[in-house]
XYZ file of C-alpha atoms in Angstrom:
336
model
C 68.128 -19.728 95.150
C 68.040 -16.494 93.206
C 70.328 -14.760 91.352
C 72.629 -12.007 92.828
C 71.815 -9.285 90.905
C 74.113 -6.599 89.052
C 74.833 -3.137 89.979
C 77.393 -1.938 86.824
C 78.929 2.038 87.340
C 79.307 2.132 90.815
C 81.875 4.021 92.479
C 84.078 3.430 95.764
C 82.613 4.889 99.024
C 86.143 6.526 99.791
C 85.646 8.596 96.353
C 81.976 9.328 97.595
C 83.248 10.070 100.524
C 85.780 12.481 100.049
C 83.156 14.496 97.534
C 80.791 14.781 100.311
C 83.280 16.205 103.076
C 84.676 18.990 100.620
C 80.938 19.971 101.131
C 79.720 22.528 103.683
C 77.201 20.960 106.503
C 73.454 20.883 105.439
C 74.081 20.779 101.555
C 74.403 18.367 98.829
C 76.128 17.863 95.017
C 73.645 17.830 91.741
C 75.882 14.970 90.551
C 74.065 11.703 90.979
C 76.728 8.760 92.272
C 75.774 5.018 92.434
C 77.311 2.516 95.759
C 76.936 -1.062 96.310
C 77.678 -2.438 99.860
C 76.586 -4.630 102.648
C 74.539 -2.377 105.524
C 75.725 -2.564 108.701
C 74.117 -0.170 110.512
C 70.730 1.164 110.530
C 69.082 3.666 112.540
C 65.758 5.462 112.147
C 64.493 9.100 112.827
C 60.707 9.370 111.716
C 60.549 9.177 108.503
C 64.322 9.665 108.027
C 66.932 6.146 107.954
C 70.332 6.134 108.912
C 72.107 3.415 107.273
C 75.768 2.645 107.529
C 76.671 1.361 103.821
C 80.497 -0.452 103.876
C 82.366 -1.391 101.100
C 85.847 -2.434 100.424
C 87.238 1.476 100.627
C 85.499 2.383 103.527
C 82.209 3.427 104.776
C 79.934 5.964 104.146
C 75.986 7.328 106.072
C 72.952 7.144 103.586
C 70.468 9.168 104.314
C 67.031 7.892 103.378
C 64.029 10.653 103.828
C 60.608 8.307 102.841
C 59.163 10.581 100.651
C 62.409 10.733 98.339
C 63.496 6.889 98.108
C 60.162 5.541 99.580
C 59.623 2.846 102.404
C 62.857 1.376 103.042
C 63.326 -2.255 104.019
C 66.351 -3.530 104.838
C 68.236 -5.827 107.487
C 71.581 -5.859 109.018
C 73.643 -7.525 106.303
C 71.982 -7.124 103.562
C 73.784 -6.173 100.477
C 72.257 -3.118 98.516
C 72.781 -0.423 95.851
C 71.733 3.004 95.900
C 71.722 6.044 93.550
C 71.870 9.789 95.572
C 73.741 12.934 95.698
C 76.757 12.979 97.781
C 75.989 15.357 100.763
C 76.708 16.066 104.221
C 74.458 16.272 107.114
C 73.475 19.133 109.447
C 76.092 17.810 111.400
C 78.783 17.565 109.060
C 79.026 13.909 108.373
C 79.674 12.972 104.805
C 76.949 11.241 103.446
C 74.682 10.159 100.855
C 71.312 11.423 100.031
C 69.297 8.284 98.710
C 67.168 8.823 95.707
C 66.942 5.036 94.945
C 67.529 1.989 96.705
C 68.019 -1.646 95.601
C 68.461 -5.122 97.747
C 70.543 -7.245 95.420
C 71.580 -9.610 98.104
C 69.421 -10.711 101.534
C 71.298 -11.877 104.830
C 70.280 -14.865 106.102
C 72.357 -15.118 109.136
C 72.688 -12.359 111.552
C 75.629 -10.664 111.803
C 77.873 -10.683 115.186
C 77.619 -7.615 117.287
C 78.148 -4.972 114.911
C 79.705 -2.009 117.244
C 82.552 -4.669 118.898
C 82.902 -6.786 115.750
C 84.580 -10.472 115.943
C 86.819 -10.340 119.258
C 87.208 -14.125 119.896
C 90.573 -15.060 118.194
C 89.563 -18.665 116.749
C 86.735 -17.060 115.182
C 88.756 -14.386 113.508
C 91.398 -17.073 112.009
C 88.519 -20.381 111.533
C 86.261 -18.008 109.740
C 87.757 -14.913 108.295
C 84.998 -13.839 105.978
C 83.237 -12.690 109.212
C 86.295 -11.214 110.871
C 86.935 -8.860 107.294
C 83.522 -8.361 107.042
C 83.010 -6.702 111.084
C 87.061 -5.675 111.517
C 87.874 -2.629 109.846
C 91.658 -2.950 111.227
C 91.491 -6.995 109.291
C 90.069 -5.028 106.179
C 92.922 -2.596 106.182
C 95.519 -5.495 106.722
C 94.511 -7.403 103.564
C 94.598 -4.141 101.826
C 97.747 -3.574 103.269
C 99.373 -6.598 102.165
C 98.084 -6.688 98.296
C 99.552 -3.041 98.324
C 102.925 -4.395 99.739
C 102.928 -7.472 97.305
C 102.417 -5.120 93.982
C 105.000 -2.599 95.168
C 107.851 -5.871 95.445
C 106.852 -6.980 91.829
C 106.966 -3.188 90.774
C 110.015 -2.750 91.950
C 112.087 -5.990 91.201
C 110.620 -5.484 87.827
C 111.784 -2.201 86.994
C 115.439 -3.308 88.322
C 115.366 -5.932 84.931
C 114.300 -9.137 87.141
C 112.151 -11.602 85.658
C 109.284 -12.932 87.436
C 108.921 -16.762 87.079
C 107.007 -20.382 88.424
C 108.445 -23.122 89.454
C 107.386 -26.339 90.305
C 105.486 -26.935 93.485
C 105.265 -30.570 93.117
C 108.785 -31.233 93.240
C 110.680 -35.315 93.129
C 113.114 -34.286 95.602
C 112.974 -31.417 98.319
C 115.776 -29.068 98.775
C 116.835 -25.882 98.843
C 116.568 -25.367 102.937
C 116.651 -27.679 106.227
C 113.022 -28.631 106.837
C 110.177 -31.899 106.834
C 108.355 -31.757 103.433
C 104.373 -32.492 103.092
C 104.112 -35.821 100.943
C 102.262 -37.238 98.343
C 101.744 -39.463 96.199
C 101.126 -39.375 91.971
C 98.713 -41.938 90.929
C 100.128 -41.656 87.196
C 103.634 -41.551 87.713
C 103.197 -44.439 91.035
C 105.819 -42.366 92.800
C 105.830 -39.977 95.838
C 106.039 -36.108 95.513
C 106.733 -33.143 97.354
C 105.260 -30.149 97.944
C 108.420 -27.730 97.694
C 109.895 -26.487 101.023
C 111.822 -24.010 98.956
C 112.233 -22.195 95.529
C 115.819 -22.067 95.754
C 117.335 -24.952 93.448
C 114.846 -24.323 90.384
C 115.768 -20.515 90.513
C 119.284 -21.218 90.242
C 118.946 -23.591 87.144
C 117.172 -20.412 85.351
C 120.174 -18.512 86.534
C 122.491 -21.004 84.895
C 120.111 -20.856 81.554
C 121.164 -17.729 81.318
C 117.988 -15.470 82.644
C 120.717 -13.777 84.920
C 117.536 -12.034 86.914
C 114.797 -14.212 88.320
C 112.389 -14.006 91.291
C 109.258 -15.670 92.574
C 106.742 -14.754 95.333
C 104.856 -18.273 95.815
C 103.690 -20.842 98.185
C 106.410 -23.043 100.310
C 105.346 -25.495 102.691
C 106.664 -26.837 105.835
C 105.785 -29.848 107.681
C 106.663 -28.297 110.913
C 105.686 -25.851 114.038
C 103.210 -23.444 114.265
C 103.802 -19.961 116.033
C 103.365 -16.170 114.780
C 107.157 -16.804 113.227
C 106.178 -20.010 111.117
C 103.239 -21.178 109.592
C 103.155 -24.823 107.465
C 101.927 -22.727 104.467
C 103.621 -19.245 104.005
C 104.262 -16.859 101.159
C 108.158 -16.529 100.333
C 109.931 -14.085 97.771
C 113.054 -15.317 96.206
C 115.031 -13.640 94.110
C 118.936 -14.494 92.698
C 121.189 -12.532 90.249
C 124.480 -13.374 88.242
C 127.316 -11.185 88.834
C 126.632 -9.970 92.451
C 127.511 -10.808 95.633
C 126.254 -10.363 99.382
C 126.830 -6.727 98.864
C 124.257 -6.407 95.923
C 121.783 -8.001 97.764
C 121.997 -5.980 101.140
C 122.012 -3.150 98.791
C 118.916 -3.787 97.028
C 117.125 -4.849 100.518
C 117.405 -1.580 101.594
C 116.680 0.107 98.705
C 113.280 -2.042 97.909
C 112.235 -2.436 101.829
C 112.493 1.250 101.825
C 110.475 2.083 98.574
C 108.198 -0.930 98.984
C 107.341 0.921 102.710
C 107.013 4.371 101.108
C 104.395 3.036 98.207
C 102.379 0.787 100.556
C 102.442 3.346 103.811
C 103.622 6.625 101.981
C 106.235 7.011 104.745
C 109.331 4.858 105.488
C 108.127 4.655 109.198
C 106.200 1.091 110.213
C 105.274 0.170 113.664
C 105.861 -3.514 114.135
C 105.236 -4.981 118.093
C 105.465 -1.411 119.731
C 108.467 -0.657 118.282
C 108.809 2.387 115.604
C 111.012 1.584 112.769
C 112.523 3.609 110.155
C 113.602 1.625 106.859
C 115.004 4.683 104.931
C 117.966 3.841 104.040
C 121.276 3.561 104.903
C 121.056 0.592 107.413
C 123.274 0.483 110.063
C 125.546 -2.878 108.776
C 127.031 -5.447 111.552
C 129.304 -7.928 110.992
C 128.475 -11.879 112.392
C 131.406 -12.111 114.398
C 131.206 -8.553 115.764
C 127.459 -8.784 116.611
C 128.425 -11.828 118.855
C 130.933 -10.315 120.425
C 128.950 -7.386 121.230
C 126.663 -9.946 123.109
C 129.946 -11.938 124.349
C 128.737 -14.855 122.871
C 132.015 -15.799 120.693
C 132.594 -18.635 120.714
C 133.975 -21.705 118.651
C 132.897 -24.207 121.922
C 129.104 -25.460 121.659
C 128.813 -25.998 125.368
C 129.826 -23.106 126.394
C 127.692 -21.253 123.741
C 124.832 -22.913 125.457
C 125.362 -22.234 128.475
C 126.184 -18.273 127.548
C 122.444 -18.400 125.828
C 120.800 -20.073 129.034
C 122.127 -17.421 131.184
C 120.352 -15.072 129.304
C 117.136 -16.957 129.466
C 117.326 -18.536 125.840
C 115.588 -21.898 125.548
C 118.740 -23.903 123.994
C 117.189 -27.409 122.668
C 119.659 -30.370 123.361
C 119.161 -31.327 119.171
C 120.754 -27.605 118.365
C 124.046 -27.865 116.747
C 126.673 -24.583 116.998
C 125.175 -22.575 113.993
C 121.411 -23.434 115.512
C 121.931 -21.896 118.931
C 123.591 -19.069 117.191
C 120.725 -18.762 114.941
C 118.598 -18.631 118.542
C 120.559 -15.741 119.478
C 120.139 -14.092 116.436
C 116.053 -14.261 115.894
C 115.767 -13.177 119.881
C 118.166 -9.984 119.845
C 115.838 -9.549 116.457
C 112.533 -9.709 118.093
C 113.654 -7.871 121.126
C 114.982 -4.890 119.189
């Protein structure tokens, strides 16, 4: 098997990009600029080749006239670099005029239908290396999220919190209501846990006197799957001395709302058809007065229950008072 090989200097196709549409139709820049990407589309025009070159940032049209970067021969897939003069087409379309063009990488499966991309939804989530490489939308999603992530560490940062890690393997599980994954230490001859929560171990650094602490890390929970719960899942935690509920509503609002404006660049997110606003302030509810705007005070469990059925709640028989009123809450939350 041979060596990928290297393509150092190379810019992002978005930069290219943009260069090429600040150009009037027809022309091109005297400033040479180098890509790497995989090609997935090609289309040909006598001696002129339309490739579609895609990268990480975007995707960008190269434009490969025969008697400037010579026979081209490439497949669907392959990965390539290319040297050329950002320019834009007769038509307008930002683009790249190829003076040289090099296959560091061949395909040796075809791709799935490039124009529809990966539609069936076990072959998105079994094998997502296909479903980033033909989604755009799946692209801008992991984008999305690392952009989301680095905005919550910028921010808890600069409000004096200390980022930490805590055990994952853990002798005892705590810190929330839920089955644990087991397993076993061969050197210690004793069963572990993988951590259902970071809860406890933050609050001994709390007590040693770190007074700030967070940690966005891996829980796990040996228990449903759904769009609301996955065994593995991400979690931030974060505690503080000397605050109370207050603080932390407070400083929800305030990082949901810059997190939102550094990630998006608006405070505006669309989540299930809905349109939400997170600038800030929230409207605030109390518990007891959100139930009683839904008449569902109550002290009595069976009446509770049969409040929730009415309303078409699925109300397990193993759901204690606080559960079903938990039920209530997640379903006036997803139906908002």
């Amino acid at each position: 098997m041979g060596l990928s090989k290297r393509f150092p200097d190379r810019a992002l196709i978005s930069a290219v990009r943009a260069e090429a549409s600040a150009l009037e139709p027809g022309t091109e820049s005297a400033e040479p600029r180098r890509l790497a990407g995989r090609v997935m589309a090609r289309r040909g025009h006598g001696k002129l080749t339309f490739i579609d070159l895609v990268d990480r940032s975007g995707r960008i049209q190269l434009l490969c006239d025969e008697s400037r970067a010579g026979q081209i021969d490439v497949d669907l897939g392959d990965v390539v670099g290319v040297v050329g003069s950002p320019a834009s087409s007769r038509r307008g379309e930002p683009s790249l005029a190829v003076d040289e063009l090099t296959v560091l990488s061949r395909n040796r499966s075809p791709l799935p239908d490039t124009f529809h991309g990966v539609t069936d939804q076990e072959t998105r989530y079994r094998k997502r290396y296909l479903d980033l490489l033909m989604n755009e939308e799946s692209r801008e999603l992991f984008l999305l999220r690392s952009q989301i992530v680095t905005a919550i560490r910028r921010f808890l940062d600069e409000d004096g919190f200390v980022e930490v890690e805590t055990p994952v393997l853990q002798p005892r599980y705590g810190g929330a209501f839920a089955h644990p994954f087991v397993t076993h230490s061969k050197e210690l001859e004793a069963d572990l846990y993988l951590r259902i929560a970071t809860e406890l171990y933050l609050k001994r650094l709390i007590v040693g006197g770190l007074e700030r602490v967070y940690e966005i890390g891996k829980d796990f929970r040996n228990e449903s799957v759904s769009y609301k719960h996955q065994p593995e899942f991400t979690m931030l935690e974060w505690y503080e001395a000397y605050a109370d509920f207050r603080d932390t509503m407070d400083r929800i609002e305030a990082m949901l709302e810059q997190v939102a404006l550094d990630a998006l660049g608006t405070t505006v997110a669309q989540f299930r058809g809905h349109e939400i606003d997170l600038k800030r302030p929230w409207k605030r509810v109390g518990f007891s007065e959100s139930l009683d705007a839904h008449e569902l005070w109550t002290r009595d469990e069976g009446e509770l229950r049969a409040r929730l059925t009415e309303r078409g709640v699925d109300t397990e028989a193993d759901k204690d008072w606080p559960q079903l009123v938990d039920t209530r809450s997640v379903t006036s939350s997803s139906r908002a």
